[in-house]
Short mmCIF file of C-alpha atoms in Angstrom, two decimals:
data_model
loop_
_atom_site.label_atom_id
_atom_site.label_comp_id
_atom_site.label_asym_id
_atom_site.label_seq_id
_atom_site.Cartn_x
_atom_site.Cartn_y
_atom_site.Cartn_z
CA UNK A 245 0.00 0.00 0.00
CA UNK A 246 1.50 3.28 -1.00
CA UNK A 247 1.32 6.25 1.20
CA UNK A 248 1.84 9.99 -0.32
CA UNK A 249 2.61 13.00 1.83
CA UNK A 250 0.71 15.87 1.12
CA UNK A 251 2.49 18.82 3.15
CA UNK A 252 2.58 22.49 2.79
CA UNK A 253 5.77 23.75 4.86
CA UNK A 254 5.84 26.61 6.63
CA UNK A 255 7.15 27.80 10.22
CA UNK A 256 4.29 27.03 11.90
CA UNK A 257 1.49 24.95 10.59
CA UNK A 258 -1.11 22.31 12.03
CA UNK A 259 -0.37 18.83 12.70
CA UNK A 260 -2.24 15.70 12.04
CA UNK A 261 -2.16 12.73 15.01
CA UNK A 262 -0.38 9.70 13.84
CA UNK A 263 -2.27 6.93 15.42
CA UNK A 264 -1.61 3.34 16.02
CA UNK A 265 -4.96 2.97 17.71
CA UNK A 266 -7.88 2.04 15.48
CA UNK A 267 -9.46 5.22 14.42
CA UNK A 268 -12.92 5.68 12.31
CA UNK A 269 -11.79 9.12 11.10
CA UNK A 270 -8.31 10.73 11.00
CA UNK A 271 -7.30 11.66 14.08
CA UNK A 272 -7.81 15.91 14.86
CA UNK A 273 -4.68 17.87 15.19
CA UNK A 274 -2.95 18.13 19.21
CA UNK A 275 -3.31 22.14 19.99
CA UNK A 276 -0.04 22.79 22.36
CA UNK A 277 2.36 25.70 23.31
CA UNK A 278 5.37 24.08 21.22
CA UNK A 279 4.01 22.82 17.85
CA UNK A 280 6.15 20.24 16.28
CA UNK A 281 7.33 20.55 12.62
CA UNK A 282 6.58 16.51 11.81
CA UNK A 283 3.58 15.36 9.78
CA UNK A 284 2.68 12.10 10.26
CA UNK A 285 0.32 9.45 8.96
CA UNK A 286 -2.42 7.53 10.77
CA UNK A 287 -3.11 3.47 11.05
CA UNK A 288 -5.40 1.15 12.85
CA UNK A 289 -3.95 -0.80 15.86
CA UNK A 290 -2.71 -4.01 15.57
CA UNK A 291 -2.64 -7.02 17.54
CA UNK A 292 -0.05 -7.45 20.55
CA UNK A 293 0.81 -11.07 22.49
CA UNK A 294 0.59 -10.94 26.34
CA UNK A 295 3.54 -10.27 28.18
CA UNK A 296 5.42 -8.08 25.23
CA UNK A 297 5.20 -4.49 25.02
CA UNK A 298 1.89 -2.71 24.44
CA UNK A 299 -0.47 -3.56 21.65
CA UNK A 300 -1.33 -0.02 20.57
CA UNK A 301 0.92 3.04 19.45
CA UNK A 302 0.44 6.15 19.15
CA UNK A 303 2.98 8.83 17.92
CA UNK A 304 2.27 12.10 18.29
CA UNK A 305 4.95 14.83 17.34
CA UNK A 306 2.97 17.71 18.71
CA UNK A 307 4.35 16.70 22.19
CA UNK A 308 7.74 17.34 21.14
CA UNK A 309 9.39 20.69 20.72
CA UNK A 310 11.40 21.48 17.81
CA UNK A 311 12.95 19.32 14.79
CA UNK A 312 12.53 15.63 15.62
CA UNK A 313 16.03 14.34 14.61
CA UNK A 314 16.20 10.39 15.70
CA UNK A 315 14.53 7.99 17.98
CA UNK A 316 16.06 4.81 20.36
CA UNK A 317 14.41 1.85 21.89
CA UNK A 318 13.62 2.51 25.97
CA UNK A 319 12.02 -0.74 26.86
CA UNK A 320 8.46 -1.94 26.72
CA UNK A 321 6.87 0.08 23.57
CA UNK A 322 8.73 3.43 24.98
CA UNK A 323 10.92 5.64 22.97
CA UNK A 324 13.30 8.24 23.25
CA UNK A 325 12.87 11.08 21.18
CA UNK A 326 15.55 13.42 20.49
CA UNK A 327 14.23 17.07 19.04
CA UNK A 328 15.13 19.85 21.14
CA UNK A 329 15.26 18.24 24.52
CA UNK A 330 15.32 14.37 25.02
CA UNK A 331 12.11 12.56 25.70
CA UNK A 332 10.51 9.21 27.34
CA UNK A 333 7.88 8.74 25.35
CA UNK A 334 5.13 5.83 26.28
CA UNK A 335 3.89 5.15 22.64
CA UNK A 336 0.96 3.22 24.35
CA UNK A 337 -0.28 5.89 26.67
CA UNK A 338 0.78 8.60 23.88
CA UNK A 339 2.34 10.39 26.53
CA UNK A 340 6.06 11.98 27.76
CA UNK A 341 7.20 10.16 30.67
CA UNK A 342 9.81 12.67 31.58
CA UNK A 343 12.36 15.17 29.83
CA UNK A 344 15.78 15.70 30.05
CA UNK A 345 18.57 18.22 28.05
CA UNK A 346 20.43 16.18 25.13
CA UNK A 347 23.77 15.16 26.17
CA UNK A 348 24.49 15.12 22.39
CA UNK A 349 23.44 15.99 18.71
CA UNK A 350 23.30 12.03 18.25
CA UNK A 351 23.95 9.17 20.55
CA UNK A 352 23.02 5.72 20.97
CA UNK A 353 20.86 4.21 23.65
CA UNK A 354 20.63 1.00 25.95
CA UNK A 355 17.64 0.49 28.50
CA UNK A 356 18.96 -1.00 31.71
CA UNK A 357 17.53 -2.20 34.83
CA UNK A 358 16.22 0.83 36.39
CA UNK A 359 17.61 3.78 33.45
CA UNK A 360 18.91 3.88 30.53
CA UNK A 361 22.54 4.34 28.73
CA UNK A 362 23.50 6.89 26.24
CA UNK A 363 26.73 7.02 24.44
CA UNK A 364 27.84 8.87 21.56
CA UNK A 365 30.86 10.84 20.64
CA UNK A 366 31.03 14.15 22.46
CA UNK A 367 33.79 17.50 21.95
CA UNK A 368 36.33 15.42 23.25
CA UNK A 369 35.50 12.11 22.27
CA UNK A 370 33.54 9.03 22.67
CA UNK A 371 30.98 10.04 25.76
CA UNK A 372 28.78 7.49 28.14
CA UNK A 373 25.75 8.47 30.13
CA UNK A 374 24.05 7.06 32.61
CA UNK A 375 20.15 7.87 33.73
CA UNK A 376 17.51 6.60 35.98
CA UNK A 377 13.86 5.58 34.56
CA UNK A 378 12.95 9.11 34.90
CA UNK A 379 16.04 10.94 33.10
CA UNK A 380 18.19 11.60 36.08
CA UNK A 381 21.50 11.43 35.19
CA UNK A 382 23.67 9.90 37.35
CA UNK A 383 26.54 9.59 35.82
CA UNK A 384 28.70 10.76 33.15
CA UNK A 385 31.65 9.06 31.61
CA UNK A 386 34.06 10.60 29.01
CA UNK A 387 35.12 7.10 28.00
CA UNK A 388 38.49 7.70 26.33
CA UNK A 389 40.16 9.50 29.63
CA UNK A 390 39.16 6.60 31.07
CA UNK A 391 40.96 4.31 29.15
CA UNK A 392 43.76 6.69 29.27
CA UNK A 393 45.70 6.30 26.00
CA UNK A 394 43.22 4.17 24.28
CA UNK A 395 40.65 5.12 22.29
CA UNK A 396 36.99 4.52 20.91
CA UNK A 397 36.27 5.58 17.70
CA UNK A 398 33.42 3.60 17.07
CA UNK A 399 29.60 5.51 17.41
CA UNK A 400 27.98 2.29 17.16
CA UNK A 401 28.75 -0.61 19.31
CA UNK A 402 31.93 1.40 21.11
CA UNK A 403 30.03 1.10 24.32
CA UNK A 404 28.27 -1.79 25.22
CA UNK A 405 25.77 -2.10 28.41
CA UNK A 406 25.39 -4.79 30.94
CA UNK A 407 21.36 -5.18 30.97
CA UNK A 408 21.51 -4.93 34.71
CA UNK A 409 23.82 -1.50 34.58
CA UNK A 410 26.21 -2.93 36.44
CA UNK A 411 29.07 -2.89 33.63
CA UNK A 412 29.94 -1.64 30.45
CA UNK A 413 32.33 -2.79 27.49
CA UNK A 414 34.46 -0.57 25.15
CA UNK A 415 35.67 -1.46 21.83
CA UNK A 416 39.15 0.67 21.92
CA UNK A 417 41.93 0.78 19.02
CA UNK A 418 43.82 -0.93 21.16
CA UNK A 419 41.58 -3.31 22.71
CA UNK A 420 38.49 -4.49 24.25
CA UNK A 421 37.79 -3.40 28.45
CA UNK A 422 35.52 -4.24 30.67
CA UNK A 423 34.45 -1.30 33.26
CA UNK A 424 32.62 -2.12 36.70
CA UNK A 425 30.57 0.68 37.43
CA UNK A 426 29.72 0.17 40.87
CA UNK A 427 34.08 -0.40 42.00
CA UNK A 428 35.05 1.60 38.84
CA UNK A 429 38.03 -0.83 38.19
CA UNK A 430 39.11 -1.22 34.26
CA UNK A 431 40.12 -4.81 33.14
CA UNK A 432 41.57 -5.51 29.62
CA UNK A 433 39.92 -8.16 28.63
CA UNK A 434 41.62 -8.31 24.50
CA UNK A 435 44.99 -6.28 24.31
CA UNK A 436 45.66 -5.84 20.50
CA UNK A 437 49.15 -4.97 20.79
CA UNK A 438 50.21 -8.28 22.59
CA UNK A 439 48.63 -9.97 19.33
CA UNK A 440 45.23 -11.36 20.67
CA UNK A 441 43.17 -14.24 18.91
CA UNK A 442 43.25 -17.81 18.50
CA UNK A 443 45.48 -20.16 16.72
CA UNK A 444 43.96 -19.51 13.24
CA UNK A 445 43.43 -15.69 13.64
CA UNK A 446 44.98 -12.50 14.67
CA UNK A 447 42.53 -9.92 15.82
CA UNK A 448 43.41 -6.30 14.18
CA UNK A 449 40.62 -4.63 14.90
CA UNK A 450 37.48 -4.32 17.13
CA UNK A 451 34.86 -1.80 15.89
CA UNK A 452 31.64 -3.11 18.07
CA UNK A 453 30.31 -4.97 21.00
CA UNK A 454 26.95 -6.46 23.33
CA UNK A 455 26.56 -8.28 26.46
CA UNK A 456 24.72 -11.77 25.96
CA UNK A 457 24.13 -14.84 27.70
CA UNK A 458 22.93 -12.90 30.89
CA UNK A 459 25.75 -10.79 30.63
CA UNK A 460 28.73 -13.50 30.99
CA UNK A 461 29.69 -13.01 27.92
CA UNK A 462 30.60 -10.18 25.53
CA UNK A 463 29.75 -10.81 21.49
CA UNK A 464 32.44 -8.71 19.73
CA UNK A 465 33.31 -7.81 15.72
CA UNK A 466 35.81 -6.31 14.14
CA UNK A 467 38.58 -7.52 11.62
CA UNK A 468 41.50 -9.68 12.00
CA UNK A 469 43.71 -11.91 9.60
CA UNK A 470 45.51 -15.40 8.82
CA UNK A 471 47.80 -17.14 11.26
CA UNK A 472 49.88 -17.81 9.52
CA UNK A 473 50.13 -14.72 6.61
CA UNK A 474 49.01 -15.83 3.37
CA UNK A 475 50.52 -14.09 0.82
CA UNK A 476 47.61 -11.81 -1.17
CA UNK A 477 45.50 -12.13 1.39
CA UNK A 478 43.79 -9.28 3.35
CA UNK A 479 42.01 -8.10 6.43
CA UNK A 480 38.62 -9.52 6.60
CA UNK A 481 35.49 -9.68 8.95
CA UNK A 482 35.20 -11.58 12.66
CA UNK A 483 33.31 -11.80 15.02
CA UNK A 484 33.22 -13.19 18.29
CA UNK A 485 32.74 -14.13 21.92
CA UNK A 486 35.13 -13.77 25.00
CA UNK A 487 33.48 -14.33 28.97
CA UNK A 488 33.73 -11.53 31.23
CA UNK A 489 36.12 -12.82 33.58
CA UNK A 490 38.43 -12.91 29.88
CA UNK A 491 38.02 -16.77 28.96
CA UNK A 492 36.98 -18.80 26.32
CA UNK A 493 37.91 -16.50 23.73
CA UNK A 494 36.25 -17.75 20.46
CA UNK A 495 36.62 -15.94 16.67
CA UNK A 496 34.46 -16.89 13.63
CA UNK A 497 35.28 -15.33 9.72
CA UNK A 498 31.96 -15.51 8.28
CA UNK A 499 32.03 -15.98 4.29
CA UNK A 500 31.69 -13.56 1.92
CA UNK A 501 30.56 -11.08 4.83
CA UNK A 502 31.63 -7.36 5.87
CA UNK A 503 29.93 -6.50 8.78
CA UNK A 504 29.13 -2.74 9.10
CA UNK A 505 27.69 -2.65 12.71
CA UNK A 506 25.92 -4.50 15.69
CA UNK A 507 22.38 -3.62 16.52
CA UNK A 508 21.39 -4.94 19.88
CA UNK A 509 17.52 -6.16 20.46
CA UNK A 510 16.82 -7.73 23.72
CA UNK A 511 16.87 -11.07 22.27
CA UNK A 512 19.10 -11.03 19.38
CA UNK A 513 22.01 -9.60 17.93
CA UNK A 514 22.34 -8.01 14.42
CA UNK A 515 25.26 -7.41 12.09
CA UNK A 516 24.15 -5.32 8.74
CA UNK A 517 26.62 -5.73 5.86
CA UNK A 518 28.83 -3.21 4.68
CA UNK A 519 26.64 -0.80 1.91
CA UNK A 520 29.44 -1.49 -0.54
CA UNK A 521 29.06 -5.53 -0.02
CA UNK A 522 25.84 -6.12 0.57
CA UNK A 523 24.26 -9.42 -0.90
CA UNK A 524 20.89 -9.96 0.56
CA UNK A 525 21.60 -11.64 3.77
CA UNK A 526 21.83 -10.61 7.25
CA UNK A 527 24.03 -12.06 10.06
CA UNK A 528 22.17 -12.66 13.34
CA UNK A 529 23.21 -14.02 16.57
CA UNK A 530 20.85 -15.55 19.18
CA UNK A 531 21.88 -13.03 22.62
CA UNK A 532 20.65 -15.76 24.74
CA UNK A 533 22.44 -19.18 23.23
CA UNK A 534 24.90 -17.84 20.97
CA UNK A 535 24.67 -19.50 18.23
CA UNK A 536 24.44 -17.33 14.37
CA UNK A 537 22.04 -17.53 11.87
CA UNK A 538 21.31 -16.04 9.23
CA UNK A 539 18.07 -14.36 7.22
CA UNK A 540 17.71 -13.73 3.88
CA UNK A 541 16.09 -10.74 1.88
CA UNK A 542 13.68 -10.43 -1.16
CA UNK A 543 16.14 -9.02 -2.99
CA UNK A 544 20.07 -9.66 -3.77
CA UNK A 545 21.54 -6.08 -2.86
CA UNK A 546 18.72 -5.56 -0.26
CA UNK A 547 20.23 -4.16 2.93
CA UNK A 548 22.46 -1.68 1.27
CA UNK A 549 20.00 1.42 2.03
CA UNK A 550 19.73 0.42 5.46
CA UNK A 551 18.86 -2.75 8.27
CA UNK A 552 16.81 -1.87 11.12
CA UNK A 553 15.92 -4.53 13.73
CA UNK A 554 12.61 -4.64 16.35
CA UNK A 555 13.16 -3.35 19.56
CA UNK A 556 12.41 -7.35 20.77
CA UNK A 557 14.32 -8.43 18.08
CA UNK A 558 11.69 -10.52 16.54
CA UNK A 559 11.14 -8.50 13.48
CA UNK A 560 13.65 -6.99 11.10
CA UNK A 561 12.83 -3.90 8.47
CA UNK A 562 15.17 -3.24 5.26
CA UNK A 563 15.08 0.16 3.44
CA UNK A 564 15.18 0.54 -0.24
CA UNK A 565 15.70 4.14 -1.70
CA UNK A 566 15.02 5.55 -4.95
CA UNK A 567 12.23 7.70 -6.02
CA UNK A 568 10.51 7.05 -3.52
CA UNK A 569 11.43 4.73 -0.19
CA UNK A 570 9.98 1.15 -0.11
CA UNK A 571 10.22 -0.13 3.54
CA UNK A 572 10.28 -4.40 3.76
CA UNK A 573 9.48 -5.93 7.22
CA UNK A 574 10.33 -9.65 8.11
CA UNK A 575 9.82 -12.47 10.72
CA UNK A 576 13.21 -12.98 11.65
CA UNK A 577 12.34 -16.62 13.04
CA UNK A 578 10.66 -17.79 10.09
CA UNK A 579 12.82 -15.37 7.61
CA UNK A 580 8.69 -14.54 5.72
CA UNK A 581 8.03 -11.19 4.33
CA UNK A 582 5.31 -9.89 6.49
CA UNK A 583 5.30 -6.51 4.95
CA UNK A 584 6.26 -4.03 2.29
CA UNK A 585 5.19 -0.32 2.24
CA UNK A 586 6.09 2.68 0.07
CA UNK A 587 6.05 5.95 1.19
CA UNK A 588 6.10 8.73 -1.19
CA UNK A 589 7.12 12.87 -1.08
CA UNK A 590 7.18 15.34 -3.87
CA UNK A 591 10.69 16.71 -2.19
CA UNK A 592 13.24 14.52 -3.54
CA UNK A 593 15.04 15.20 -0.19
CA UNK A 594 13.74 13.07 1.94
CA UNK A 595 15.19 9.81 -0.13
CA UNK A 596 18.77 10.87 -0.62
CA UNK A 597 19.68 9.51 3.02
CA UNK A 598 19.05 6.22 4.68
CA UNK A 599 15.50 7.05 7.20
CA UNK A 600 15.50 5.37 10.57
CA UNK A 601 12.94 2.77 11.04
CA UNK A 602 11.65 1.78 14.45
CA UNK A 603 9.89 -1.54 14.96
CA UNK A 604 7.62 -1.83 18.12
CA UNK A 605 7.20 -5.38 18.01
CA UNK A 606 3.97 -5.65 20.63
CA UNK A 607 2.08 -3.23 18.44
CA UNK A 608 3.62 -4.86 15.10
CA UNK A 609 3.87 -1.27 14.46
CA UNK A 610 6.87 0.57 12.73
CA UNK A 611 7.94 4.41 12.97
CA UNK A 612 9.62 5.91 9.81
CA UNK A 613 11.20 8.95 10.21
CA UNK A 614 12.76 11.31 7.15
CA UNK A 615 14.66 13.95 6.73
CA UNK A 616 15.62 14.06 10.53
CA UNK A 617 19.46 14.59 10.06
CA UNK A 618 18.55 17.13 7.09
CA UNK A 619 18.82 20.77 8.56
CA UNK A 620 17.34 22.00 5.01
CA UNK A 621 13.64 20.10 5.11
CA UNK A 622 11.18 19.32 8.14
CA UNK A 623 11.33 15.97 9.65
CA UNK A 624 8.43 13.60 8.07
CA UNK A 625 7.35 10.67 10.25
CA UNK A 626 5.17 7.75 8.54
CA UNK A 627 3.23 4.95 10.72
CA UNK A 628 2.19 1.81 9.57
CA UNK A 629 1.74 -1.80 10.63
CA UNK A 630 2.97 -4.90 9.70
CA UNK A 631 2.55 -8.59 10.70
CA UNK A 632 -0.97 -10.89 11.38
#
């Protein structure tokens, strides 16, 4: 089903309630002190199972102030919405939990027990925050003084978050550490320059990292090569394991396979291709066994434009850009197409940079947003839903 914005732009104008709820009529616009410059686009509710996150969404951009640049996962259908202050959003209650000023222009974001972690790279490097449920920050971390001649460079993956907030994990140049937060001791857990891996491979890099199996063990990627050198033979993709107490190290070279990143979903673990490389397939790791899988796409080059998985991690969206932006949802246990939606604009703006898609797997619901990192054009947000 295609879906065509129809928006006048101007510096203040009215906006229309996206709703996940089921609606007879479109939704009438939300009057406020701070209108919001996002349109957005209305759908009936879908089904949720008991126990996951809520059934309905609702997202309504009136409530926030200012350009709406990105979005993160915050546990059980919330969101956090970065526009001109950071937001807990409940998209089942349609309603802002609590505010808090933006530590940075972007950042990525990890619910814990209890709060929430935000990291992203700062004046003077890579930056870690730490809040309570109700955007209290208690603690801030500029990561590589910490690690005091090492380095992060990574903006996704560099810090990884214990799910209880006890610990995190940095992905360095030089290594991979494990910090404590409540003793604040450092341990090196993988020290590049003393030539860590296996038998069969040197690790050179580590770009990228997540807690799994309860936290007692950290899944890692990077790039490493031969052992021994073979001659014409470069650098290529690994990825990993290693326990937190710095055993049981284990590397893998999948085939044919550049991994760009590691998106983190409470129950699995994602790692899109390189744009360059991309074949159709996605790398997947189960956070809670271990073991990898992989899905595969509709399409050969799929994945290039983007991969976005489910805040769960059950579901797994793919973006496709040209004229217009064609948006492919699947069932990551079954690997089925569940859904494929097009979404349309007269400003060819909006589709010359990859959107962010948000998949709120209770509601089967996902959020599109456009144009957010564009300073020239007005962030466009599209609803729809996907799944039985």
């Amino acid at each position: 089903m295609k879906k065509t914005f129809c928006i006048t732009l101007a510096l203040f104008f009215t906006l229309a309630l996206s709703a996940c709820g089921k609606t007879d009529a479109p939704a009438p616009a939300v009057s406020g002190s701070d209108p919001s410059d996002t349109p957005v686009v209305s759908v009936p509710t879908s089904g949720g199972q008991p126990g996951q996150s809520p059934s309905s969404c609702t997202f309504d951009p009136a409530l926030f102030g200012g350009k709406l640049r990105s979005c993160a996962y915050a546990g059980n259908g919330r969101l956090l919405v970065l526009a001109d202050k950071l937001y807990l959003y409940d998209t089942g209650t349609s309603s802002v939990l609590a505010t808090a000023e933006a530590p940075l222009r972007d950042f990525e974001a990890q619910a814990i027990d209890g709060g929430y972690v935000l990291s992203g790279m700062g004046d003077s490097g890579m930056m870690a925050y730490i809040y309570d449920s109700s955007l209290s920050l208690n603690k801030e971390i500029a990561v590589n003084e910490l690690l005091q001649g090492d380095f992060v460079v990574s903006e996704t993956g560099g810090v990884a978050a214990s799910t209880d907030g006890r610990k995190l994990a940095f992905t360095a140049m030089g290594g991979l550490y494990l910090y404590d937060l409540e003793s604040g001791n450092l341990t090196t857990l993988l020290d590049l320059a003393q030539n860590a891996g296996t038998a069969s491979i040197s690790i050179s890099m580590l770009n990228g990292a997540a807690f799994a199996q309860d936290n007692s063990q950290i899944v890692f990627y990077g790039s490493g090569s031969p052992i021994p050198e073979v001659d014409g033979e470069e650098g290529f993709s690994i990825y990993g394991s290693i326990a937190v107490d710095g055993s049981g190290l284990k590397l893998t070279k999948p085939s044919n396979y550049e991994m760009e990143e590691i998106q983190s979903s409470v129950s699995r673990l994602f790692f899109p291709q390189a744009f360059t490389q991309a074949n159709g397939t996605l790398l997947w790791i189960d956070r809670a066994a271990g073991s990898a899988n992989t899905l595969s796409f509709s399409a050969s080059g799929e994945g290039k434009d983007g991969v976005y998985g489910s805040e769960q991690g059950d579901y797994v969206a793919t973006a496709v850009l040209g004229s217009n932006l064609t948006v492919r949802v699947y069932d990551v246990a079954s690997g089925e197409l569940v859904a494929t939606e097009v979404i349309e604009n007269s400003d060819p703006t909006y589709f010359y940079r990859v959107p962010r898609i948000y998949l709120l797997d209770g509601a089967k619901t996902a959020v599109v947003v456009l144009g957010g990192n564009i300073s020239e054009v007005d962030t466009l947000v599209s609803t729809f839903e996907f799944g039985a």
